[in-house]
Amino acid sequence: MKPVPVLASGGIGDGAGLARALEHGAQGVSLGTRFVASDEAWIHPAHKQRVVESTADDTVYNELYDVWWPGAPHRTLRNKTYDEWVAAGRPPPGKRPGEGTSIGRRRLVSGDVQDWPRYAVGIVPPNFEGDIEYVPMLAGESCSVVNDVKSAAVIVRDLVRDAEAALSGG
């Protein structure tokens, strides 16, 4: 049997995390949250800013956002939707606060405008119009080490530089 490359994923957002993964035998890593806060990410600017301002303690693992993707677990930043759901006693789908209402809208590539239902999961685009504090802001615990929004090229350059420094004891 041929060796299978192993990629580490989850909680990695900087060169130190990359170095730890490599030290534990991974051949590479997969990063999500770090690239949410990139210039190229087609994500609402307020979402990017919340990632930069947040720590792991601001994230919650849940299946709350199930419109468009039922039963999909995800990690999001705490927001009004989550806090109001918790305050209501974590009711099941069909009994949640504001369920069935639109919290905003987005323009699709086709030019059509689509309502964004409360509890819908998805990447919130820059053209979203509505209260951003009600939409899911997907983010992992690595947001603790994401301190700025910068280009993907600079993110990769910094990851490699910092991992090399960590691996060489620098």
CSV table of N, CA and C in Angstrom, one decimal:
chain,number,residue,atom,x,y,z
A,1,MET,N,0.8,-1.2,0.0
A,1,MET,CA,0.0,0.0,0.0
A,1,MET,C,0.9,1.2,0.0
A,2,LYS,N,0.5,2.2,-0.8
A,2,LYS,CA,1.3,3.4,-0.9
A,2,LYS,C,1.0,4.3,0.3
A,3,PRO,N,1.9,5.1,0.8
A,3,PRO,CA,1.7,6.0,1.8
A,3,PRO,C,0.6,7.1,1.4
A,4,VAL,N,-0.2,7.4,2.3
A,4,VAL,CA,-1.2,8.4,2.0
A,4,VAL,C,-0.9,9.7,2.8
A,5,PRO,N,-0.8,10.8,2.0
A,5,PRO,CA,-0.5,12.1,2.7
A,5,PRO,C,-1.6,12.5,3.7
A,6,VAL,N,-1.1,13.0,4.8
A,6,VAL,CA,-2.1,13.5,5.8
A,6,VAL,C,-2.0,15.0,5.9
A,7,LEU,N,-3.2,15.6,5.8
A,7,LEU,CA,-3.4,17.1,6.0
A,7,LEU,C,-4.0,17.3,7.3
A,8,ALA,N,-3.5,18.3,8.1
A,8,ALA,CA,-4.1,18.7,9.3
A,8,ALA,C,-5.0,19.8,9.1
A,9,SER,N,-6.1,19.8,9.8
A,9,SER,CA,-7.1,20.9,9.6
A,9,SER,C,-7.8,21.2,10.9
A,10,GLY,N,-8.2,22.4,11.1
A,10,GLY,CA,-8.9,22.8,12.3
A,10,GLY,C,-8.0,23.5,13.3
A,11,GLY,N,-8.2,24.7,13.6
A,11,GLY,CA,-7.5,25.4,14.7
A,11,GLY,C,-6.1,25.9,14.2
A,12,ILE,N,-5.8,25.8,12.9
A,12,ILE,CA,-4.5,26.3,12.4
A,12,ILE,C,-4.7,27.6,11.7
A,13,GLY,N,-4.0,28.7,12.1
A,13,GLY,CA,-4.2,30.0,11.6
A,13,GLY,C,-3.0,30.8,11.4
A,14,ASP,N,-1.8,30.2,11.8
A,14,ASP,CA,-0.6,30.9,11.7
A,14,ASP,C,0.6,29.9,11.5
A,15,GLY,N,1.8,30.5,11.3
A,15,GLY,CA,3.0,29.7,11.1
A,15,GLY,C,3.3,28.7,12.2
A,16,ALA,N,3.0,29.1,13.5
A,16,ALA,CA,3.3,28.2,14.6
A,16,ALA,C,2.4,27.0,14.5
A,17,GLY,N,1.1,27.2,14.1
A,17,GLY,CA,0.2,26.1,14.0
A,17,GLY,C,0.6,25.2,12.8
A,18,LEU,N,1.1,25.8,11.7
A,18,LEU,CA,1.6,25.0,10.6
A,18,LEU,C,2.8,24.1,11.1
A,19,ALA,N,3.7,24.8,11.8
A,19,ALA,CA,4.9,24.0,12.3
A,19,ALA,C,4.5,22.9,13.2
A,20,ARG,N,3.6,23.1,14.1
A,20,ARG,CA,3.1,22.0,15.0
A,20,ARG,C,2.5,20.9,14.2
A,21,ALA,N,1.7,21.2,13.2
A,21,ALA,CA,1.1,20.1,12.4
A,21,ALA,C,2.2,19.3,11.7
A,22,LEU,N,3.2,20.0,11.1
A,22,LEU,CA,4.3,19.3,10.5
A,22,LEU,C,5.1,18.5,11.4
A,23,GLU,N,5.4,19.0,12.6
A,23,GLU,CA,6.1,18.2,13.7
A,23,GLU,C,5.4,17.0,14.1
A,24,HIS,N,4.0,17.0,14.0
A,24,HIS,CA,3.3,15.8,14.3
A,24,HIS,C,3.0,14.9,13.2
A,25,GLY,N,3.7,15.1,12.0
A,25,GLY,CA,3.7,14.2,10.9
A,25,GLY,C,2.8,14.6,9.7
A,26,ALA,N,2.1,15.7,9.8
A,26,ALA,CA,1.2,16.1,8.7
A,26,ALA,C,2.2,16.5,7.5
A,27,GLN,N,1.7,16.2,6.3
A,27,GLN,CA,2.4,16.7,5.1
A,27,GLN,C,2.0,18.1,4.7
A,28,GLY,N,0.9,18.5,5.2
A,28,GLY,CA,0.3,19.8,4.8
A,28,GLY,C,-0.8,20.2,5.8
A,29,VAL,N,-1.4,21.4,5.5
A,29,VAL,CA,-2.5,21.8,6.3
A,29,VAL,C,-3.6,22.4,5.5
A,30,SER,N,-4.8,22.5,6.0
A,30,SER,CA,-5.9,23.2,5.4
A,30,SER,C,-6.4,24.3,6.3
A,31,LEU,N,-6.4,25.5,5.8
A,31,LEU,CA,-6.8,26.6,6.7
A,31,LEU,C,-8.1,27.2,6.1
A,32,GLY,N,-9.0,27.6,7.0
A,32,GLY,CA,-10.3,28.2,6.5
A,32,GLY,C,-10.4,29.6,7.1
A,33,THR,N,-10.5,29.7,8.4
A,33,THR,CA,-10.7,31.0,9.0
A,33,THR,C,-9.7,32.1,8.6
A,34,ARG,N,-8.4,31.7,8.6
A,34,ARG,CA,-7.4,32.7,8.2
A,34,ARG,C,-7.7,33.3,6.9
A,35,PHE,N,-8.2,32.5,5.9
A,35,PHE,CA,-8.5,33.1,4.6
A,35,PHE,C,-9.9,33.8,4.5
A,36,VAL,N,-10.7,33.6,5.5
A,36,VAL,CA,-11.9,34.4,5.6
A,36,VAL,C,-11.5,35.9,5.7
A,37,ALA,N,-10.5,36.1,6.5
A,37,ALA,CA,-9.9,37.5,6.7
A,37,ALA,C,-8.9,37.8,5.6
A,38,SER,N,-9.2,37.6,4.4
A,38,SER,CA,-8.3,37.9,3.3
A,38,SER,C,-8.9,38.9,2.3
A,39,ASP,N,-8.1,39.7,1.7
A,39,ASP,CA,-8.6,40.6,0.7
A,39,ASP,C,-9.5,40.0,-0.4
A,40,GLU,N,-9.1,38.8,-0.8
A,40,GLU,CA,-9.7,38.1,-1.9
A,40,GLU,C,-11.0,37.4,-1.5
A,41,ALA,N,-11.3,37.1,-0.3
A,41,ALA,CA,-12.5,36.4,0.2
A,41,ALA,C,-13.7,37.3,-0.2
A,42,TRP,N,-14.6,36.7,-0.9
A,42,TRP,CA,-15.9,37.3,-1.3
A,42,TRP,C,-16.9,37.2,-0.1
A,43,ILE,N,-16.6,37.9,1.0
A,43,ILE,CA,-17.3,37.8,2.2
A,43,ILE,C,-17.6,39.2,2.7
A,44,HIS,N,-18.7,39.4,3.4
A,44,HIS,CA,-19.0,40.8,3.9
A,44,HIS,C,-17.9,41.3,4.8
A,45,PRO,N,-17.5,42.6,4.6
A,45,PRO,CA,-16.5,43.2,5.4
A,45,PRO,C,-16.7,43.1,6.9
A,46,ALA,N,-17.9,43.2,7.3
A,46,ALA,CA,-18.2,43.1,8.7
A,46,ALA,C,-17.9,41.7,9.3
A,47,HIS,N,-18.1,40.7,8.5
A,47,HIS,CA,-17.7,39.3,8.9
A,47,HIS,C,-16.2,39.2,9.0
A,48,LYS,N,-15.5,39.8,8.1
A,48,LYS,CA,-14.0,39.7,8.2
A,48,LYS,C,-13.5,40.5,9.4
A,49,GLN,N,-14.1,41.6,9.7
A,49,GLN,CA,-13.7,42.4,10.9
A,49,GLN,C,-14.1,41.7,12.2
A,50,ARG,N,-15.2,41.0,12.2
A,50,ARG,CA,-15.6,40.2,13.4
A,50,ARG,C,-14.6,39.1,13.7
A,51,VAL,N,-14.1,38.5,12.6
A,51,VAL,CA,-13.1,37.4,12.7
A,51,VAL,C,-11.8,38.0,13.4
A,52,VAL,N,-11.4,39.1,12.9
A,52,VAL,CA,-10.2,39.8,13.4
A,52,VAL,C,-10.3,40.2,14.9
A,53,GLU,N,-11.5,40.6,15.3
A,53,GLU,CA,-11.7,41.0,16.6
A,53,GLU,C,-12.0,39.9,17.6
A,54,SER,N,-12.2,38.7,17.1
A,54,SER,CA,-12.7,37.6,18.0
A,54,SER,C,-11.6,36.7,18.5
A,55,THR,N,-12.0,35.9,19.5
A,55,THR,CA,-11.1,34.9,20.0
A,55,THR,C,-11.9,33.5,19.9
A,56,ALA,N,-11.2,32.5,20.2
A,56,ALA,CA,-11.9,31.1,20.2
A,56,ALA,C,-13.1,31.1,21.1
A,57,ASP,N,-13.1,31.9,22.2
A,57,ASP,CA,-14.2,31.9,23.2
A,57,ASP,C,-15.5,32.6,22.5
A,58,ASP,N,-15.3,33.3,21.4
A,58,ASP,CA,-16.4,33.9,20.8
A,58,ASP,C,-17.1,33.0,19.7
A,59,THR,N,-16.5,31.8,19.6
A,59,THR,CA,-17.1,30.8,18.6
A,59,THR,C,-18.0,29.8,19.3
A,60,VAL,N,-18.9,29.3,18.6
A,60,VAL,CA,-19.8,28.2,19.1
A,60,VAL,C,-20.0,27.2,18.0
A,61,TYR,N,-20.0,25.9,18.5
A,61,TYR,CA,-20.2,24.8,17.6
A,61,TYR,C,-21.7,24.5,17.6
A,62,ASN,N,-22.4,24.4,16.5
A,62,ASN,CA,-23.8,24.3,16.5
A,62,ASN,C,-24.3,23.7,15.2
A,63,GLU,N,-25.6,23.4,15.2
A,63,GLU,CA,-26.3,23.1,13.9
A,63,GLU,C,-27.5,24.0,13.8
A,64,LEU,N,-27.4,25.2,14.3
A,64,LEU,CA,-28.5,26.2,14.4
A,64,LEU,C,-28.9,26.7,13.0
A,65,TYR,N,-27.9,26.9,12.1
A,65,TYR,CA,-28.2,27.5,10.8
A,65,TYR,C,-28.4,26.3,9.9
A,66,ASP,N,-29.7,25.9,9.7
A,66,ASP,CA,-30.0,24.7,8.9
A,66,ASP,C,-30.8,25.0,7.7
A,67,VAL,N,-31.2,26.2,7.4
A,67,VAL,CA,-31.9,26.5,6.2
A,67,VAL,C,-30.9,26.5,5.1
A,68,TRP,N,-31.1,25.8,4.0
A,68,TRP,CA,-30.3,25.6,2.9
A,68,TRP,C,-29.3,24.4,3.1
A,69,TRP,N,-29.1,24.0,4.3
A,69,TRP,CA,-28.2,22.9,4.6
A,69,TRP,C,-28.5,22.2,5.9
A,70,PRO,N,-29.6,21.4,5.9
A,70,PRO,CA,-30.1,20.8,7.2
A,70,PRO,C,-29.1,19.8,7.8
A,71,GLY,N,-29.0,19.9,9.1
A,71,GLY,CA,-28.2,18.9,9.8
A,71,GLY,C,-26.7,19.1,9.7
A,72,ALA,N,-26.3,20.2,9.2
A,72,ALA,CA,-24.8,20.4,9.0
A,72,ALA,C,-24.2,21.1,10.2
A,73,PRO,N,-23.3,20.4,10.9
A,73,PRO,CA,-22.7,21.1,12.0
A,73,PRO,C,-21.7,22.1,11.5
A,74,HIS,N,-21.5,23.2,12.3
A,74,HIS,CA,-20.6,24.2,11.9
A,74,HIS,C,-20.2,25.0,13.1
A,75,ARG,N,-19.1,25.8,13.0
A,75,ARG,CA,-18.7,26.7,14.0
A,75,ARG,C,-18.9,28.1,13.5
A,76,THR,N,-19.5,28.9,14.4
A,76,THR,CA,-19.8,30.3,14.0
A,76,THR,C,-19.4,31.2,15.2
A,77,LEU,N,-19.3,32.5,14.8
A,77,LEU,CA,-19.2,33.5,15.9
A,77,LEU,C,-20.5,33.7,16.5
A,78,ARG,N,-20.5,34.0,17.8
A,78,ARG,CA,-21.8,34.3,18.5
A,78,ARG,C,-22.4,35.5,17.9
A,79,ASN,N,-23.7,35.6,17.8
A,79,ASN,CA,-24.3,36.8,17.3
A,79,ASN,C,-25.7,36.8,17.8
A,80,LYS,N,-26.5,37.8,17.3
A,80,LYS,CA,-27.9,38.0,17.8
A,80,LYS,C,-28.8,36.7,17.7
A,81,THR,N,-28.7,36.1,16.5
A,81,THR,CA,-29.5,34.9,16.3
A,81,THR,C,-29.2,33.8,17.3
A,82,TYR,N,-27.9,33.6,17.5
A,82,TYR,CA,-27.5,32.5,18.5
A,82,TYR,C,-27.9,32.9,19.9
A,83,ASP,N,-27.6,34.1,20.3
A,83,ASP,CA,-28.0,34.6,21.7
A,83,ASP,C,-29.5,34.5,21.9
A,84,GLU,N,-30.3,35.0,20.9
A,84,GLU,CA,-31.7,34.9,21.1
A,84,GLU,C,-32.3,33.5,21.2
A,85,TRP,N,-31.6,32.6,20.4
A,85,TRP,CA,-32.0,31.2,20.4
A,85,TRP,C,-31.7,30.6,21.8
A,86,VAL,N,-30.5,30.9,22.3
A,86,VAL,CA,-30.1,30.4,23.7
A,86,VAL,C,-31.1,30.9,24.7
A,87,ALA,N,-31.4,32.2,24.7
A,87,ALA,CA,-32.2,32.9,25.6
A,87,ALA,C,-33.6,32.3,25.6
A,88,ALA,N,-34.1,31.8,24.5
A,88,ALA,CA,-35.4,31.1,24.3
A,88,ALA,C,-35.4,29.7,24.8
A,89,GLY,N,-34.2,29.2,25.2
A,89,GLY,CA,-34.2,27.8,25.7
A,89,GLY,C,-33.7,26.8,24.7
A,90,ARG,N,-33.1,27.3,23.6
A,90,ARG,CA,-32.6,26.4,22.5
A,90,ARG,C,-33.7,25.6,21.9
A,91,PRO,N,-34.8,26.2,21.5
A,91,PRO,CA,-35.9,25.4,20.9
A,91,PRO,C,-35.5,24.8,19.6
A,92,PRO,N,-36.2,23.7,19.2
A,92,PRO,CA,-35.9,23.0,18.0
A,92,PRO,C,-36.4,23.7,16.7
A,93,PRO,N,-36.0,23.3,15.5
A,93,PRO,CA,-36.5,24.0,14.3
A,93,PRO,C,-38.0,24.0,14.3
A,94,GLY,N,-38.6,25.1,13.8
A,94,GLY,CA,-40.0,25.3,13.8
A,94,GLY,C,-40.5,26.1,15.0
A,95,LYS,N,-39.7,26.2,16.0
A,95,LYS,CA,-40.1,26.9,17.3
A,95,LYS,C,-39.1,28.0,17.7
A,96,ARG,N,-38.2,28.3,16.8
A,96,ARG,CA,-37.1,29.2,17.1
A,96,ARG,C,-37.5,30.7,16.9
A,97,PRO,N,-37.0,31.6,17.7
A,97,PRO,CA,-37.3,33.0,17.6
A,97,PRO,C,-37.1,33.5,16.1
A,98,GLY,N,-38.1,34.2,15.6
A,98,GLY,CA,-38.0,34.8,14.3
A,98,GLY,C,-37.9,33.8,13.1
A,99,GLU,N,-38.2,32.6,13.4
A,99,GLU,CA,-38.1,31.6,12.3
A,99,GLU,C,-39.1,31.9,11.2
A,100,GLY,N,-38.6,31.8,9.9
A,100,GLY,CA,-39.5,32.1,8.8
A,100,GLY,C,-39.4,33.5,8.3
A,101,THR,N,-38.7,34.4,9.0
A,101,THR,CA,-38.6,35.8,8.6
A,101,THR,C,-37.3,36.0,7.8
A,102,SER,N,-37.3,37.0,7.0
A,102,SER,CA,-36.1,37.4,6.3
A,102,SER,C,-35.3,38.4,7.1
A,103,ILE,N,-34.0,38.2,7.1
A,103,ILE,CA,-33.2,39.1,7.9
A,103,ILE,C,-32.4,40.0,7.0
A,104,GLY,N,-32.6,39.8,5.7
A,104,GLY,CA,-31.8,40.7,4.7
A,104,GLY,C,-32.0,40.1,3.3
A,105,ARG,N,-31.1,40.5,2.4
A,105,ARG,CA,-31.2,40.0,1.1
A,105,ARG,C,-29.8,40.1,0.4
A,106,ARG,N,-29.6,39.4,-0.6
A,106,ARG,CA,-28.4,39.4,-1.4
A,106,ARG,C,-28.7,39.4,-2.8
A,107,ARG,N,-27.8,39.9,-3.6
A,107,ARG,CA,-27.9,39.9,-5.1
A,107,ARG,C,-27.1,38.8,-5.6
A,108,LEU,N,-27.7,37.9,-6.4
A,108,LEU,CA,-27.1,36.8,-7.0
A,108,LEU,C,-26.3,37.2,-8.2
A,109,VAL,N,-25.4,36.3,-8.7
A,109,VAL,CA,-24.7,36.6,-9.9
A,109,VAL,C,-25.6,36.9,-11.1
A,110,SER,N,-26.7,36.2,-11.1
A,110,SER,CA,-27.7,36.4,-12.2
A,110,SER,C,-28.3,37.8,-12.2
A,111,GLY,N,-28.1,38.5,-11.0
A,111,GLY,CA,-28.8,39.9,-10.9
A,111,GLY,C,-30.0,39.8,-10.0
A,112,ASP,N,-30.6,38.6,-9.9
A,112,ASP,CA,-31.8,38.4,-9.0
A,112,ASP,C,-31.5,38.7,-7.6
A,113,VAL,N,-32.5,39.2,-6.9
A,113,VAL,CA,-32.3,39.5,-5.4
A,113,VAL,C,-33.0,38.3,-4.7
A,114,GLN,N,-32.3,37.8,-3.7
A,114,GLN,CA,-32.8,36.7,-2.9
A,114,GLN,C,-32.9,37.1,-1.4
A,115,ASP,N,-34.0,36.8,-0.8
A,115,ASP,CA,-34.1,37.0,0.6
A,115,ASP,C,-33.2,36.1,1.4
A,116,TRP,N,-32.7,36.5,2.5
A,116,TRP,CA,-31.9,35.7,3.3
A,116,TRP,C,-32.7,35.3,4.6
A,117,PRO,N,-33.2,34.1,4.6
A,117,PRO,CA,-34.0,33.7,5.8
A,117,PRO,C,-33.2,33.6,7.1
A,118,ARG,N,-33.8,33.9,8.2
A,118,ARG,CA,-33.1,33.7,9.4
A,118,ARG,C,-32.9,32.2,9.6
A,119,TYR,N,-31.7,31.8,10.1
A,119,TYR,CA,-31.3,30.5,10.3
A,119,TYR,C,-30.7,29.8,9.0
A,120,ALA,N,-30.5,30.6,7.9
A,120,ALA,CA,-29.9,30.1,6.7
A,120,ALA,C,-28.4,30.1,6.9
A,121,VAL,N,-27.7,29.1,6.4
A,121,VAL,CA,-26.3,29.0,6.5
A,121,VAL,C,-25.7,29.4,5.1
A,122,GLY,N,-24.6,30.0,5.1
A,122,GLY,CA,-23.9,30.3,3.9
A,122,GLY,C,-22.9,31.4,4.1
A,123,ILE,N,-22.0,31.6,3.1
A,123,ILE,CA,-21.1,32.7,3.2
A,123,ILE,C,-21.8,34.0,2.9
A,124,VAL,N,-21.8,34.9,3.7
A,124,VAL,CA,-22.5,36.2,3.6
A,124,VAL,C,-21.7,37.1,2.7
A,125,PRO,N,-22.2,37.4,1.5
A,125,PRO,CA,-21.4,38.2,0.5
A,125,PRO,C,-21.4,39.7,0.8
A,126,PRO,N,-20.4,40.3,0.2
A,126,PRO,CA,-20.3,41.8,0.4
A,126,PRO,C,-21.5,42.6,0.1
A,127,ASN,N,-22.4,42.0,-0.8
A,127,ASN,CA,-23.6,42.8,-1.2
A,127,ASN,C,-24.8,42.5,-0.4
A,128,PHE,N,-24.6,41.8,0.8
A,128,PHE,CA,-25.7,41.5,1.7
A,128,PHE,C,-26.2,42.8,2.2
A,129,GLU,N,-27.5,43.0,2.2
A,129,GLU,CA,-28.2,44.1,2.8
A,129,GLU,C,-29.1,43.6,3.9
A,130,GLY,N,-28.8,44.1,5.1
A,130,GLY,CA,-29.6,43.7,6.3
A,130,GLY,C,-28.7,43.8,7.5
A,131,ASP,N,-29.2,43.2,8.6
A,131,ASP,CA,-28.5,43.2,9.9
A,131,ASP,C,-27.5,42.1,9.9
A,132,ILE,N,-26.3,42.4,9.8
A,132,ILE,CA,-25.2,41.4,9.7
A,132,ILE,C,-25.1,40.5,11.0
A,133,GLU,N,-25.6,41.1,12.1
A,133,GLU,CA,-25.5,40.4,13.4
A,133,GLU,C,-26.5,39.2,13.5
A,134,TYR,N,-27.3,39.0,12.4
A,134,TYR,CA,-28.3,37.9,12.5
A,134,TYR,C,-27.8,36.7,11.5
A,135,VAL,N,-26.8,37.0,10.7
A,135,VAL,CA,-26.4,35.9,9.7
A,135,VAL,C,-25.3,35.1,10.3
A,136,PRO,N,-25.1,33.9,9.9
A,136,PRO,CA,-24.0,33.1,10.4
A,136,PRO,C,-22.7,33.6,9.9
A,137,MET,N,-21.8,33.8,10.9
A,137,MET,CA,-20.4,34.2,10.5
A,137,MET,C,-19.6,33.0,10.8
A,138,LEU,N,-19.3,32.2,9.8
A,138,LEU,CA,-18.6,31.0,9.9
A,138,LEU,C,-17.1,31.4,10.3
A,139,ALA,N,-16.6,30.7,11.4
A,139,ALA,CA,-15.3,31.0,11.8
A,139,ALA,C,-14.9,29.9,12.8
A,140,GLY,N,-13.6,29.5,12.8
A,140,GLY,CA,-13.1,28.5,13.7
A,140,GLY,C,-12.4,29.1,14.8
A,141,GLU,N,-11.9,28.2,15.7
A,141,GLU,CA,-11.2,28.7,16.9
A,141,GLU,C,-9.9,29.4,16.6
A,142,SER,N,-9.3,29.2,15.4
A,142,SER,CA,-8.1,29.9,15.0
A,142,SER,C,-8.3,31.4,14.9
A,143,CYS,N,-9.5,31.9,15.0
A,143,CYS,CA,-9.7,33.3,14.9
A,143,CYS,C,-8.9,34.0,16.0
A,144,SER,N,-8.5,33.3,17.0
A,144,SER,CA,-7.7,33.9,18.1
A,144,SER,C,-6.3,34.4,17.6
A,145,VAL,N,-5.8,33.8,16.5
A,145,VAL,CA,-4.5,34.2,15.9
A,145,VAL,C,-4.6,35.0,14.6
A,146,VAL,N,-5.9,35.4,14.3
A,146,VAL,CA,-6.1,36.2,13.1
A,146,VAL,C,-6.2,37.7,13.5
A,147,ASN,N,-5.2,38.5,13.2
A,147,ASN,CA,-5.2,39.8,13.7
A,147,ASN,C,-5.4,40.9,12.7
A,148,ASP,N,-5.6,40.5,11.4
A,148,ASP,CA,-5.7,41.5,10.4
A,148,ASP,C,-6.3,40.9,9.1
A,149,VAL,N,-6.7,41.8,8.2
A,149,VAL,CA,-7.1,41.4,6.9
A,149,VAL,C,-6.0,41.7,5.9
A,150,LYS,N,-5.5,40.8,5.1
A,150,LYS,CA,-4.5,41.0,4.2
A,150,LYS,C,-4.6,40.1,3.0
A,151,SER,N,-3.8,40.3,2.0
A,151,SER,CA,-3.9,39.5,0.8
A,151,SER,C,-3.6,38.0,1.1
A,152,ALA,N,-4.1,37.1,0.3
A,152,ALA,CA,-3.8,35.7,0.4
A,152,ALA,C,-2.3,35.4,0.2
A,153,ALA,N,-1.7,36.2,-0.7
A,153,ALA,CA,-0.3,36.0,-1.0
A,153,ALA,C,0.5,36.3,0.2
A,154,VAL,N,0.2,37.4,0.9
A,154,VAL,CA,0.9,37.8,2.1
A,154,VAL,C,0.6,36.8,3.3
A,155,ILE,N,-0.6,36.3,3.3
A,155,ILE,CA,-0.9,35.2,4.3
A,155,ILE,C,0.0,34.0,4.1
A,156,VAL,N,0.1,33.5,2.9
A,156,VAL,CA,0.9,32.3,2.6
A,156,VAL,C,2.4,32.6,2.9
A,157,ARG,N,2.8,33.8,2.5
A,157,ARG,CA,4.2,34.2,2.7
A,157,ARG,C,4.5,34.2,4.2
A,158,ASP,N,3.6,34.8,5.0
A,158,ASP,CA,3.8,34.9,6.5
A,158,ASP,C,3.8,33.5,7.1
A,159,LEU,N,2.8,32.6,6.6
A,159,LEU,CA,2.7,31.3,7.2
A,159,LEU,C,4.0,30.5,7.0
A,160,VAL,N,4.6,30.6,5.8
A,160,VAL,CA,5.8,29.8,5.5
A,160,VAL,C,7.0,30.4,6.3
A,161,ARG,N,7.1,31.7,6.3
A,161,ARG,CA,8.2,32.3,7.1
A,161,ARG,C,8.1,32.0,8.5
A,162,ASP,N,6.9,32.1,9.1
A,162,ASP,CA,6.8,31.9,10.6
A,162,ASP,C,7.0,30.4,10.9
A,163,ALA,N,6.5,29.5,10.0
A,163,ALA,CA,6.7,28.1,10.2
A,163,ALA,C,8.1,27.7,10.2
A,164,GLU,N,8.8,28.2,9.2
A,164,GLU,CA,10.3,27.9,9.0
A,164,GLU,C,11.0,28.4,10.3
A,165,ALA,N,10.7,29.6,10.8
A,165,ALA,CA,11.3,30.1,12.0
A,165,ALA,C,11.0,29.2,13.2
A,166,ALA,N,9.8,28.7,13.3
A,166,ALA,CA,9.4,27.9,14.5
A,166,ALA,C,10.1,26.5,14.3
A,167,LEU,N,10.2,26.0,13.1
A,167,LEU,CA,10.9,24.7,13.0
A,167,LEU,C,12.4,24.7,13.1
A,168,SER,N,13.0,25.9,12.9
A,168,SER,CA,14.4,26.0,13.1
A,168,SER,C,14.8,26.5,14.5
A,169,GLY,N,13.8,26.6,15.3
A,169,GLY,CA,14.0,27.1,16.7
A,169,GLY,C,14.2,28.6,16.8
A,170,GLY,N,13.8,29.3,15.8
A,170,GLY,CA,14.0,30.8,15.8
A,170,GLY,C,12.9,31.5,16.3
